[in-house]
Every structure is written in C-alpha cells, then in structure tokens.
Amino acid sequence: MTNEPDPFAPVEDVVEPTTRRDMVLAVTGLGSALLLALLSILPAQFAIGAPGPTFNTLGEEDDGTPVVEISGADTYPASGELRLTTVSVASASSTWFSLGQVLRGWVSDARYVQPEEAVLGDPDERDAVEQQSEQQWVTSQQSATVAALGALGQEVPATITVAELTPESNAQGLLREGDLITAIDGSPIDSYTDLFDVLATVAPGDDITVTVTRDGESLDETFATLDDGDGGAVMGIYVRPDFDMPIDVTVNVDQVGGPSAGLMFALSIMDQLTEDDELNDAHVAGTGAISADGDVEPIGGIRMKLHGARDAGAAYFLAPVENCDEVVGNIPDGLSVFAVDDIDDGYAAITAIGSGDTSGLATCDAS
C-alpha cells in the first residue's frame, strides 16, 4: 500500500485548503502586476527635462563652419573646449511616454518632472512662448558680444530708447515709450555702459535729470530714483539699446532657444579675440544668461546641465552664483564647479583652469 493519493478521489481530498495568508498574497501580487501594467501604458500630462546636447563654442560644425564665427576683427586659434549646455524637454502633448517614465524621472538626479503647463505654459500661448525663446537666443548673442568687447576694453556705441515704465517708477507721466535718452545729470549717454556708470554714482531716492529726445525736441525731466533691492539706484524703466557693433558674430547652432548660453558665447568671443591660449586644452562647460554690462544671471535646469557637461567629457563647469543653491549636493562625480557673478569672473576662471591653478576661484560651497 502506498501513500500516493487516489487519482479518482475528489479534488478537495488531495489539495490543501487555501489559507487567508495565501489569499492576501495572491491579491497583492495581482494588484502589483496591474499597477506595473498601468504604469507602463498610461500617458501622463507631465513634462520631463533631461540633459540636452552640448556645443563647443570654440569648435566647428561637421561641415567645418565655426560654432561661433567672428568677422571684422583678427581672431586667434584657441585650444580646449567651452561648451554651452542645454536641457531637452519632452512633453506628453507631443511625445508619448508613460507614467512609469514620469516616476523614474522624479527619482533621477539628472532629470526633472513637472506638470506640462508649469514648464511650457498654457497650450494657447505656447507659440508666443516659443517665439520669445527664439528672440532671447538672438538677444543673448548680442548681449554676449557687447559684454565681451566691454570686458576687453572696447566700448560699443549705442542709442538707448525707453521701452517701458514700471508702475512704481517716478518717471510715470514724465518719460514715454520711444523717448531717446541722451544724457543723465548732464553726462552724455552714448553707450549701454554709460547708463550704468552714471546710475552707479547716484543713491536710491536721489533726484536725477534725464535728457531725452522726443519728436525731434530735447526735453529735461527730473524725478527720484528707486532702490533696486540691493542698494543701487534705478529709474524704474526698461530700455531698448540699439548697438553699433564693430564686429559681426554669428552663432551656427540650430534648434536651441532661450538666454542661458550667453556666458559661454561671451567667453568664446573673448578667447578668440585674444592671443593668449586661456584654456590650454582644458575642457570647460557652463551656463548663464548675460547682460550687455557683463552681469551673469541665473538660469533654469542647472542639474540637468551639470550631468550633460559631465557626459560630454567636461572636467570643469561655470555656474551663475545665483544658481549655487541648486548646484550644492547635485554635482556629478568628476566635475569641478566654479561660481561666477560676471564676465570678468568667467574669464578669470577659464584662465586659472588653463594655468592649472584653480585655488583662488570661488565655488558654490564657499559662496
């Protein structure tokens, strides 16, 4: 006689009864499988940002065209790399991706995930946002050229026109859009730099007399300045400078927008216009918008740009001082990051990197 079950016995006689624990495990397993399936197929209305392509502003395109091309001045060979960095954005409205991809993006140091409208704006306004981004790309090249030439001691002549007045400006009712500013307190305004140099001598709240040309007539208007929040005096107006460029700079990069490449454009121009080999074969990447007076301004997506720089082989990265809170704790292994506040800081950084002595440069940990 054997202990094998009778093959003709009823099922309940040969199968152990299901326990409550078994049932819970079975239901849990089924739920997890369904969740994973849903995560793999459900679309999500999010935008995912990731490291985008980088471009060596001292290099050439595949056809031999310089990425940053200068005419109208002598240029000199430059070694090393100065890479502008970008962020690639995929949105659910134009690119299919799953909720699972969204969740993976949330936990990745090299990506960000935000609701699509927070990144790209209202769907009805996206064409306007794209046009603005394209205009910022063009304007950043102009500002970079003016800043680079100014840093090298060459002032760029400009006419300064009033573009808009802020609501709190004391110039309301006195200055108008389209006024051409020709002097402040008797000092001629012949360049963008002149405007800032004159205001730097004024304390917030002081009266200034602004001379403008309106409809062919010269007018003097006196009003009090405002505080810019950092103890500097401002007029409370936006201006539109029209520069008389002594050189032509062409950037041969397509399908990139926004202002954040300005710093790297400016440093490329300075490097090419000087005989010194600042980089000495060093590979540097960076980001930062730049104003015509050389101020480096913060940008978005710097975590992704740090990873993009590392992936492109850069050993050093230049970051705006005002982005340092996002840099700290997010630096990829093998990348040294230095903080810059203006174009002079940026130029000093690439020169120090090329010399092999970066001990005097500011880092985000120290700033």
PDB file of N, CA, C and O in Angstrom, residues 206-275:
ATOM      1  N   ASP A 206      17.589 109.636  -4.742  1.00  0.00           N
ATOM      2  CA  ASP A 206      18.084 110.911  -5.256  1.00  0.00           C
ATOM      3  C   ASP A 206      17.355 111.300  -6.528  1.00  0.00           C
ATOM      4  O   ASP A 206      16.951 110.447  -7.327  1.00  0.00           O
ATOM      5  N   ASP A 207      17.212 112.588  -6.721  1.00  0.00           N
ATOM      6  CA  ASP A 207      16.649 113.096  -7.973  1.00  0.00           C
ATOM      7  C   ASP A 207      17.702 113.050  -9.070  1.00  0.00           C
ATOM      8  O   ASP A 207      18.891 113.310  -8.819  1.00  0.00           O
ATOM      9  N   ILE A 208      17.276 112.722 -10.272  1.00  0.00           N
ATOM     10  CA  ILE A 208      18.129 112.814 -11.454  1.00  0.00           C
ATOM     11  C   ILE A 208      17.373 113.560 -12.543  1.00  0.00           C
ATOM     12  O   ILE A 208      16.140 113.574 -12.564  1.00  0.00           O
ATOM     13  N   THR A 209      18.132 114.197 -13.412  1.00  0.00           N
ATOM     14  CA  THR A 209      17.538 114.880 -14.557  1.00  0.00           C
ATOM     15  C   THR A 209      17.928 114.119 -15.813  1.00  0.00           C
ATOM     16  O   THR A 209      19.112 113.983 -16.122  1.00  0.00           O
ATOM     17  N   VAL A 210      16.926 113.607 -16.482  1.00  0.00           N
ATOM     18  CA  VAL A 210      17.135 112.798 -17.676  1.00  0.00           C
ATOM     19  C   VAL A 210      16.788 113.634 -18.906  1.00  0.00           C
ATOM     20  O   VAL A 210      15.687 114.190 -18.993  1.00  0.00           O
ATOM     21  N   THR A 211      17.744 113.723 -19.815  1.00  0.00           N
ATOM     22  CA  THR A 211      17.530 114.433 -21.069  1.00  0.00           C
ATOM     23  C   THR A 211      17.136 113.430 -22.142  1.00  0.00           C
ATOM     24  O   THR A 211      17.829 112.427 -22.348  1.00  0.00           O
ATOM     25  N   VAL A 212      16.003 113.694 -22.793  1.00  0.00           N
ATOM     26  CA  VAL A 212      15.525 112.791 -23.838  1.00  0.00           C
ATOM     27  C   VAL A 212      15.202 113.598 -25.096  1.00  0.00           C
ATOM     28  O   VAL A 212      14.952 114.809 -25.041  1.00  0.00           O
ATOM     29  N   THR A 213      15.230 112.896 -26.204  1.00  0.00           N
ATOM     30  CA  THR A 213      14.767 113.460 -27.460  1.00  0.00           C
ATOM     31  C   THR A 213      13.425 112.823 -27.794  1.00  0.00           C
ATOM     32  O   THR A 213      13.306 111.600 -27.846  1.00  0.00           O
ATOM     33  N   ARG A 214      12.408 113.687 -27.988  1.00  0.00           N
ATOM     34  CA  ARG A 214      11.054 113.228 -28.288  1.00  0.00           C
ATOM     35  C   ARG A 214      10.490 114.064 -29.432  1.00  0.00           C
ATOM     36  O   ARG A 214      10.424 115.296 -29.334  1.00  0.00           O
ATOM     37  N   ASP A 215      10.149 113.391 -30.510  1.00  0.00           N
ATOM     38  CA  ASP A 215       9.615 114.081 -31.688  1.00  0.00           C
ATOM     39  C   ASP A 215      10.553 115.193 -32.162  1.00  0.00           C
ATOM     40  O   ASP A 215      10.116 116.283 -32.548  1.00  0.00           O
ATOM     41  N   GLY A 216      11.860 114.910 -32.079  1.00  0.00           N
ATOM     42  CA  GLY A 216      12.852 115.870 -32.554  1.00  0.00           C
ATOM     43  C   GLY A 216      13.170 116.988 -31.586  1.00  0.00           C
ATOM     44  O   GLY A 216      14.018 117.841 -31.874  1.00  0.00           O
ATOM     45  N   GLU A 217      12.537 116.984 -30.420  1.00  0.00           N
ATOM     46  CA  GLU A 217      12.752 118.049 -29.438  1.00  0.00           C
ATOM     47  C   GLU A 217      13.468 117.490 -28.217  1.00  0.00           C
ATOM     48  O   GLU A 217      13.176 116.386 -27.750  1.00  0.00           O
ATOM     49  N   SER A 218      14.432 118.245 -27.665  1.00  0.00           N
ATOM     50  CA  SER A 218      15.153 117.837 -26.474  1.00  0.00           C
ATOM     51  C   SER A 218      14.414 118.306 -25.231  1.00  0.00           C
ATOM     52  O   SER A 218      14.043 119.491 -25.115  1.00  0.00           O
ATOM     53  N   LEU A 219      14.193 117.375 -24.273  1.00  0.00           N
ATOM     54  CA  LEU A 219      13.457 117.689 -23.051  1.00  0.00           C
ATOM     55  C   LEU A 219      14.241 117.225 -21.839  1.00  0.00           C
ATOM     56  O   LEU A 219      14.923 116.192 -21.889  1.00  0.00           O
ATOM     57  N   ASP A 220      14.142 117.954 -20.727  1.00  0.00           N
ATOM     58  CA  ASP A 220      14.729 117.557 -19.451  1.00  0.00           C
ATOM     59  C   ASP A 220      13.610 117.200 -18.482  1.00  0.00           C
ATOM     60  O   ASP A 220      12.695 117.999 -18.268  1.00  0.00           O
ATOM     61  N   GLU A 221      13.689 115.998 -17.893  1.00  0.00           N
ATOM     62  CA  GLU A 221      12.690 115.583 -16.919  1.00  0.00           C
ATOM     63  C   GLU A 221      13.402 115.140 -15.642  1.00  0.00           C
ATOM     64  O   GLU A 221      14.346 114.346 -15.689  1.00  0.00           O
ATOM     65  N   THR A 222      12.944 115.659 -14.495  1.00  0.00           N
ATOM     66  CA  THR A 222      13.582 115.363 -13.209  1.00  0.00           C
ATOM     67  C   THR A 222      12.641 114.535 -12.340  1.00  0.00           C
ATOM     68  O   THR A 222      11.463 114.865 -12.188  1.00  0.00           O
ATOM     69  N   PHE A 223      13.174 113.457 -11.763  1.00  0.00           N
ATOM     70  CA  PHE A 223      12.377 112.588 -10.901  1.00  0.00           C
ATOM     71  C   PHE A 223      13.317 111.817  -9.982  1.00  0.00           C
ATOM     72  O   PHE A 223      14.530 111.754 -10.208  1.00  0.00           O
ATOM     73  N   ALA A 224      12.754 111.217  -8.943  1.00  0.00           N
ATOM     74  CA  ALA A 224      13.545 110.477  -7.954  1.00  0.00           C
ATOM     75  C   ALA A 224      13.782 109.038  -8.420  1.00  0.00           C
ATOM     76  O   ALA A 224      12.909 108.416  -9.026  1.00  0.00           O
ATOM     77  N   THR A 225      14.951 108.531  -8.109  1.00  0.00           N
ATOM     78  CA  THR A 225      15.284 107.141  -8.433  1.00  0.00           C
ATOM     79  C   THR A 225      14.663 106.194  -7.406  1.00  0.00           C
ATOM     80  O   THR A 225      14.182 106.610  -6.346  1.00  0.00           O
ATOM     81  N   LEU A 226      14.711 104.914  -7.712  1.00  0.00           N
ATOM     82  CA  LEU A 226      14.219 103.863  -6.828  1.00  0.00           C
ATOM     83  C   LEU A 226      15.380 102.977  -6.376  1.00  0.00           C
ATOM     84  O   LEU A 226      16.465 103.021  -6.964  1.00  0.00           O
ATOM     85  N   ASP A 227      15.120 102.177  -5.350  1.00  0.00           N
ATOM     86  CA  ASP A 227      16.115 101.197  -4.874  1.00  0.00           C
ATOM     87  C   ASP A 227      15.912  99.889  -5.638  1.00  0.00           C
ATOM     88  O   ASP A 227      14.787  99.394  -5.752  1.00  0.00           O
ATOM     89  N   ASP A 228      16.997  99.313  -6.158  1.00  0.00           N
ATOM     90  CA  ASP A 228      16.888  98.065  -6.915  1.00  0.00           C
ATOM     91  C   ASP A 228      16.789  96.837  -6.022  1.00  0.00           C
ATOM     92  O   ASP A 228      16.710  95.708  -6.513  1.00  0.00           O
ATOM     93  N   GLY A 229      16.765  97.047  -4.710  1.00  0.00           N
ATOM     94  CA  GLY A 229      16.696  95.936  -3.769  1.00  0.00           C
ATOM     95  C   GLY A 229      18.040  95.530  -3.215  1.00  0.00           C
ATOM     96  O   GLY A 229      18.125  94.817  -2.219  1.00  0.00           O
ATOM     97  N   ASP A 230      19.114  96.004  -3.856  1.00  0.00           N
ATOM     98  CA  ASP A 230      20.475  95.707  -3.403  1.00  0.00           C
ATOM     99  C   ASP A 230      21.245  96.977  -3.075  1.00  0.00           C
ATOM    100  O   ASP A 230      22.471  96.970  -3.013  1.00  0.00           O
ATOM    101  N   GLY A 231      20.513  98.083  -2.893  1.00  0.00           N
ATOM    102  CA  GLY A 231      21.165  99.343  -2.549  1.00  0.00           C
ATOM    103  C   GLY A 231      21.593 100.178  -3.734  1.00  0.00           C
ATOM    104  O   GLY A 231      22.238 101.217  -3.554  1.00  0.00           O
ATOM    105  N   GLY A 232      21.237  99.770  -4.943  1.00  0.00           N
ATOM    106  CA  GLY A 232      21.577 100.536  -6.139  1.00  0.00           C
ATOM    107  C   GLY A 232      20.401 101.370  -6.612  1.00  0.00           C
ATOM    108  O   GLY A 232      19.244 101.066  -6.324  1.00  0.00           O
ATOM    109  N   ALA A 233      20.702 102.419  -7.343  1.00  0.00           N
ATOM    110  CA  ALA A 233      19.659 103.311  -7.854  1.00  0.00           C
ATOM    111  C   ALA A 233      19.224 102.884  -9.249  1.00  0.00           C
ATOM    112  O   ALA A 233      20.059 102.542 -10.094  1.00  0.00           O
ATOM    113  N   VAL A 234      17.919 102.872  -9.476  1.00  0.00           N
ATOM    114  CA  VAL A 234      17.369 102.579 -10.800  1.00  0.00           C
ATOM    115  C   VAL A 234      16.287 103.596 -11.119  1.00  0.00           C
ATOM    116  O   VAL A 234      15.713 104.229 -10.224  1.00  0.00           O
ATOM    117  N   MET A 235      15.995 103.740 -12.409  1.00  0.00           N
ATOM    118  CA  MET A 235      14.981 104.701 -12.835  1.00  0.00           C
ATOM    119  C   MET A 235      13.583 104.102 -12.875  1.00  0.00           C
ATOM    120  O   MET A 235      12.597 104.825 -13.013  1.00  0.00           O
ATOM    121  N   GLY A 236      13.493 102.784 -12.799  1.00  0.00           N
ATOM    122  CA  GLY A 236      12.177 102.165 -12.894  1.00  0.00           C
ATOM    123  C   GLY A 236      11.672 102.130 -14.324  1.00  0.00           C
ATOM    124  O   GLY A 236      10.474 102.266 -14.560  1.00  0.00           O
ATOM    125  N   ILE A 237      12.598 101.931 -15.256  1.00  0.00           N
ATOM    126  CA  ILE A 237      12.207 101.836 -16.660  1.00  0.00           C
ATOM    127  C   ILE A 237      12.955 100.678 -17.317  1.00  0.00           C
ATOM    128  O   ILE A 237      13.997 100.241 -16.829  1.00  0.00           O
ATOM    129  N   TYR A 238      12.390 100.163 -18.389  1.00  0.00           N
ATOM    130  CA  TYR A 238      13.078  99.212 -19.253  1.00  0.00           C
ATOM    131  C   TYR A 238      13.543  99.974 -20.489  1.00  0.00           C
ATOM    132  O   TYR A 238      12.813 100.825 -21.012  1.00  0.00           O
ATOM    133  N   VAL A 239      14.763  99.666 -20.913  1.00  0.00           N
ATOM    134  CA  VAL A 239      15.304 100.366 -22.079  1.00  0.00           C
ATOM    135  C   VAL A 239      15.585  99.383 -23.202  1.00  0.00           C
ATOM    136  O   VAL A 239      15.777  98.185 -22.976  1.00  0.00           O
ATOM    137  N   ARG A 240      15.603  99.893 -24.404  1.00  0.00           N
ATOM    138  CA  ARG A 240      15.919  99.098 -25.589  1.00  0.00           C
ATOM    139  C   ARG A 240      17.172  99.681 -26.229  1.00  0.00           C
ATOM    140  O   ARG A 240      17.119 100.726 -26.869  1.00  0.00           O
ATOM    141  N   PRO A 241      18.334  99.019 -26.053  1.00  0.00           N
ATOM    142  CA  PRO A 241      19.565  99.544 -26.650  1.00  0.00           C
ATOM    143  C   PRO A 241      19.683  99.126 -28.117  1.00  0.00           C
ATOM    144  O   PRO A 241      19.334  98.000 -28.485  1.00  0.00           O
ATOM    145  N   ASP A 242      20.171 100.039 -28.936  1.00  0.00           N
ATOM    146  CA  ASP A 242      20.449  99.739 -30.349  1.00  0.00           C
ATOM    147  C   ASP A 242      21.955  99.907 -30.533  1.00  0.00           C
ATOM    148  O   ASP A 242      22.466 101.031 -30.579  1.00  0.00           O
ATOM    149  N   PHE A 243      22.672  98.773 -30.625  1.00  0.00           N
ATOM    150  CA  PHE A 243      24.125  98.794 -30.624  1.00  0.00           C
ATOM    151  C   PHE A 243      24.686  98.995 -32.035  1.00  0.00           C
ATOM    152  O   PHE A 243      24.159  98.469 -33.006  1.00  0.00           O
ATOM    153  N   ASP A 244      25.774  99.721 -32.095  1.00  0.00           N
ATOM    154  CA  ASP A 244      26.538  99.883 -33.337  1.00  0.00           C
ATOM    155  C   ASP A 244      27.750  98.964 -33.231  1.00  0.00           C
ATOM    156  O   ASP A 244      28.822  99.373 -32.791  1.00  0.00           O
ATOM    157  N   MET A 245      27.573  97.704 -33.632  1.00  0.00           N
ATOM    158  CA  MET A 245      28.588  96.677 -33.413  1.00  0.00           C
ATOM    159  C   MET A 245      29.814  96.881 -34.298  1.00  0.00           C
ATOM    160  O   MET A 245      29.677  97.034 -35.514  1.00  0.00           O
ATOM    161  N   PRO A 246      31.005  96.840 -33.712  1.00  0.00           N
ATOM    162  CA  PRO A 246      32.231  96.961 -34.509  1.00  0.00           C
ATOM    163  C   PRO A 246      32.643  95.635 -35.146  1.00  0.00           C
ATOM    164  O   PRO A 246      33.518  95.605 -36.002  1.00  0.00           O
ATOM    165  N   ILE A 247      32.051  94.514 -34.697  1.00  0.00           N
ATOM    166  CA  ILE A 247      32.346  93.205 -35.282  1.00  0.00           C
ATOM    167  C   ILE A 247      31.026  92.473 -35.524  1.00  0.00           C
ATOM    168  O   ILE A 247      29.985  92.847 -34.963  1.00  0.00           O
ATOM    169  N   ASP A 248      31.081  91.451 -36.361  1.00  0.00           N
ATOM    170  CA  ASP A 248      29.909  90.603 -36.592  1.00  0.00           C
ATOM    171  C   ASP A 248      30.161  89.238 -35.958  1.00  0.00           C
ATOM    172  O   ASP A 248      31.202  88.616 -36.188  1.00  0.00           O
ATOM    173  N   VAL A 249      29.204  88.777 -35.172  1.00  0.00           N
ATOM    174  CA  VAL A 249      29.290  87.462 -34.535  1.00  0.00           C
ATOM    175  C   VAL A 249      28.087  86.638 -34.968  1.00  0.00           C
ATOM    176  O   VAL A 249      26.944  87.074 -34.823  1.00  0.00           O
ATOM    177  N   THR A 250      28.354  85.463 -35.519  1.00  0.00           N
ATOM    178  CA  THR A 250      27.287  84.558 -35.944  1.00  0.00           C
ATOM    179  C   THR A 250      27.411  83.252 -35.168  1.00  0.00           C
ATOM    180  O   THR A 250      28.491  82.659 -35.111  1.00  0.00           O
ATOM    181  N   VAL A 251      26.311  82.812 -34.583  1.00  0.00           N
ATOM    182  CA  VAL A 251      26.280  81.536 -33.874  1.00  0.00           C
ATOM    183  C   VAL A 251      25.579  80.518 -34.763  1.00  0.00           C
ATOM    184  O   VAL A 251      24.408  80.679 -35.100  1.00  0.00           O
ATOM    185  N   ASN A 252      26.304  79.488 -35.148  1.00  0.00           N
ATOM    186  CA  ASN A 252      25.778  78.493 -36.082  1.00  0.00           C
ATOM    187  C   ASN A 252      25.274  77.257 -35.338  1.00  0.00           C
ATOM    188  O   ASN A 252      25.784  76.154 -35.487  1.00  0.00           O
ATOM    189  N   VAL A 253      24.264  77.485 -34.500  1.00  0.00           N
ATOM    190  CA  VAL A 253      23.619  76.409 -33.756  1.00  0.00           C
ATOM    191  C   VAL A 253      22.120  76.542 -33.982  1.00  0.00           C
ATOM    192  O   VAL A 253      21.551  77.621 -33.797  1.00  0.00           O
ATOM    193  N   ASP A 254      21.477  75.450 -34.379  1.00  0.00           N
ATOM    194  CA  ASP A 254      20.042  75.457 -34.641  1.00  0.00           C
ATOM    195  C   ASP A 254      19.291  74.742 -33.527  1.00  0.00           C
ATOM    196  O   ASP A 254      19.852  73.977 -32.756  1.00  0.00           O
ATOM    197  N   GLN A 255      17.998  75.007 -33.460  1.00  0.00           N
ATOM    198  CA  GLN A 255      17.061  74.297 -32.586  1.00  0.00           C
ATOM    199  C   GLN A 255      17.404  74.440 -31.109  1.00  0.00           C
ATOM    200  O   GLN A 255      17.194  73.514 -30.324  1.00  0.00           O
ATOM    201  N   VAL A 256      17.941  75.580 -30.741  1.00  0.00           N
ATOM    202  CA  VAL A 256      18.181  75.889 -29.331  1.00  0.00           C
ATOM    203  C   VAL A 256      17.605  77.276 -29.080  1.00  0.00           C
ATOM    204  O   VAL A 256      17.696  78.159 -29.928  1.00  0.00           O
ATOM    205  N   GLY A 257      16.990  77.465 -27.919  1.00  0.00           N
ATOM    206  CA  GLY A 257      16.414  78.765 -27.609  1.00  0.00           C
ATOM    207  C   GLY A 257      16.765  79.195 -26.207  1.00  0.00           C
ATOM    208  O   GLY A 257      17.442  78.488 -25.454  1.00  0.00           O
ATOM    209  N   GLY A 258      16.271  80.380 -25.839  1.00  0.00           N
ATOM    210  CA  GLY A 258      16.490  80.903 -24.503  1.00  0.00           C
ATOM    211  C   GLY A 258      17.792  81.679 -24.364  1.00  0.00           C
ATOM    212  O   GLY A 258      18.618  81.704 -25.273  1.00  0.00           O
ATOM    213  N   PRO A 259      17.988  82.296 -23.197  1.00  0.00           N
ATOM    214  CA  PRO A 259      19.141  83.175 -22.996  1.00  0.00           C
ATOM    215  C   PRO A 259      20.337  82.540 -22.306  1.00  0.00           C
ATOM    216  O   PRO A 259      21.359  83.192 -22.112  1.00  0.00           O
ATOM    217  N   SER A 260      20.255  81.254 -21.922  1.00  0.00           N
ATOM    218  CA  SER A 260      21.224  80.722 -20.957  1.00  0.00           C
ATOM    219  C   SER A 260      22.606  80.421 -21.522  1.00  0.00           C
ATOM    220  O   SER A 260      23.503  80.050 -20.774  1.00  0.00           O
ATOM    221  N   ALA A 261      22.794  80.573 -22.839  1.00  0.00           N
ATOM    222  CA  ALA A 261      24.120  80.321 -23.417  1.00  0.00           C
ATOM    223  C   ALA A 261      24.982  81.589 -23.461  1.00  0.00           C
ATOM    224  O   ALA A 261      26.120  81.547 -23.923  1.00  0.00           O
ATOM    225  N   GLY A 262      24.456  82.701 -22.973  1.00  0.00           N
ATOM    226  CA  GLY A 262      25.146  83.975 -23.108  1.00  0.00           C
ATOM    227  C   GLY A 262      26.566  83.991 -22.566  1.00  0.00           C
ATOM    228  O   GLY A 262      27.484  84.513 -23.199  1.00  0.00           O
ATOM    229  N   LEU A 263      26.773  83.423 -21.378  1.00  0.00           N
ATOM    230  CA  LEU A 263      28.112  83.431 -20.781  1.00  0.00           C
ATOM    231  C   LEU A 263      29.104  82.698 -21.660  1.00  0.00           C
ATOM    232  O   LEU A 263      30.220  83.184 -21.892  1.00  0.00           O
ATOM    233  N   MET A 264      28.722  81.526 -22.168  1.00  0.00           N
ATOM    234  CA  MET A 264      29.653  80.733 -22.964  1.00  0.00           C
ATOM    235  C   MET A 264      29.913  81.385 -24.324  1.00  0.00           C
ATOM    236  O   MET A 264      31.018  81.273 -24.867  1.00  0.00           O
ATOM    237  N   PHE A 265      28.926  82.088 -24.882  1.00  0.00           N
ATOM    238  CA  PHE A 265      29.166  82.873 -26.095  1.00  0.00           C
ATOM    239  C   PHE A 265      30.213  83.952 -25.819  1.00  0.00           C
ATOM    240  O   PHE A 265      31.164  84.139 -26.571  1.00  0.00           O
ATOM    241  N   ALA A 266      30.023  84.680 -24.715  1.00  0.00           N
ATOM    242  CA  ALA A 266      30.919  85.791 -24.391  1.00  0.00           C
ATOM    243  C   ALA A 266      32.347  85.311 -24.183  1.00  0.00           C
ATOM    244  O   ALA A 266      33.307  85.930 -24.667  1.00  0.00           O
ATOM    245  N   LEU A 267      32.519  84.211 -23.462  1.00  0.00           N
ATOM    246  CA  LEU A 267      33.866  83.701 -23.206  1.00  0.00           C
ATOM    247  C   LEU A 267      34.514  83.193 -24.490  1.00  0.00           C
ATOM    248  O   LEU A 267      35.729  83.344 -24.683  1.00  0.00           O
ATOM    249  N   SER A 268      33.731  82.606 -25.384  1.00  0.00           N
ATOM    250  CA  SER A 268      34.267  82.181 -26.680  1.00  0.00           C
ATOM    251  C   SER A 268      34.776  83.372 -27.476  1.00  0.00           C
ATOM    252  O   SER A 268      35.856  83.329 -28.077  1.00  0.00           O
ATOM    253  N   ILE A 269      33.993  84.453 -27.478  1.00  0.00           N
ATOM    254  CA  ILE A 269      34.401  85.665 -28.205  1.00  0.00           C
ATOM    255  C   ILE A 269      35.690  86.222 -27.623  1.00  0.00           C
ATOM    256  O   ILE A 269      36.633  86.566 -28.359  1.00  0.00           O
ATOM    257  N   MET A 270      35.778  86.304 -26.294  1.00  0.00           N
ATOM    258  CA  MET A 270      36.986  86.818 -25.656  1.00  0.00           C
ATOM    259  C   MET A 270      38.193  85.938 -25.973  1.00  0.00           C
ATOM    260  O   MET A 270      39.286  86.438 -26.263  1.00  0.00           O
ATOM    261  N   ASP A 271      38.005  84.617 -25.910  1.00  0.00           N
ATOM    262  CA  ASP A 271      39.096  83.693 -26.181  1.00  0.00           C
ATOM    263  C   ASP A 271      39.602  83.859 -27.614  1.00  0.00           C
ATOM    264  O   ASP A 271      40.809  83.907 -27.868  1.00  0.00           O
ATOM    265  N   GLN A 272      38.675  83.985 -28.557  1.00  0.00           N
ATOM    266  CA  GLN A 272      39.073  84.090 -29.959  1.00  0.00           C
ATOM    267  C   GLN A 272      39.713  85.441 -30.303  1.00  0.00           C
ATOM    268  O   GLN A 272      40.530  85.535 -31.224  1.00  0.00           O
ATOM    269  N   LEU A 273      39.357  86.484 -29.568  1.00  0.00           N
ATOM    270  CA  LEU A 273      39.886  87.818 -29.866  1.00  0.00           C
ATOM    271  C   LEU A 273      41.218  88.101 -29.172  1.00  0.00           C
ATOM    272  O   LEU A 273      41.830  89.142 -29.423  1.00  0.00           O
ATOM    273  N   THR A 274      41.664  87.200 -28.306  1.00  0.00           N
ATOM    274  CA  THR A 274      42.925  87.412 -27.585  1.00  0.00           C
ATOM    275  C   THR A 274      43.966  86.390 -28.039  1.00  0.00           C
ATOM    276  O   THR A 274      43.632  85.250 -28.369  1.00  0.00           O
ATOM    277  N   GLU A 275      45.214  86.807 -28.039  1.00  0.00           N
ATOM    278  CA  GLU A 275      46.300  85.923 -28.480  1.00  0.00           C
ATOM    279  C   GLU A 275      46.608  84.827 -27.468  1.00  0.00           C
ATOM    280  O   GLU A 275      47.133  83.770 -27.828  1.00  0.00           O
TER     281      GLU A 275
END
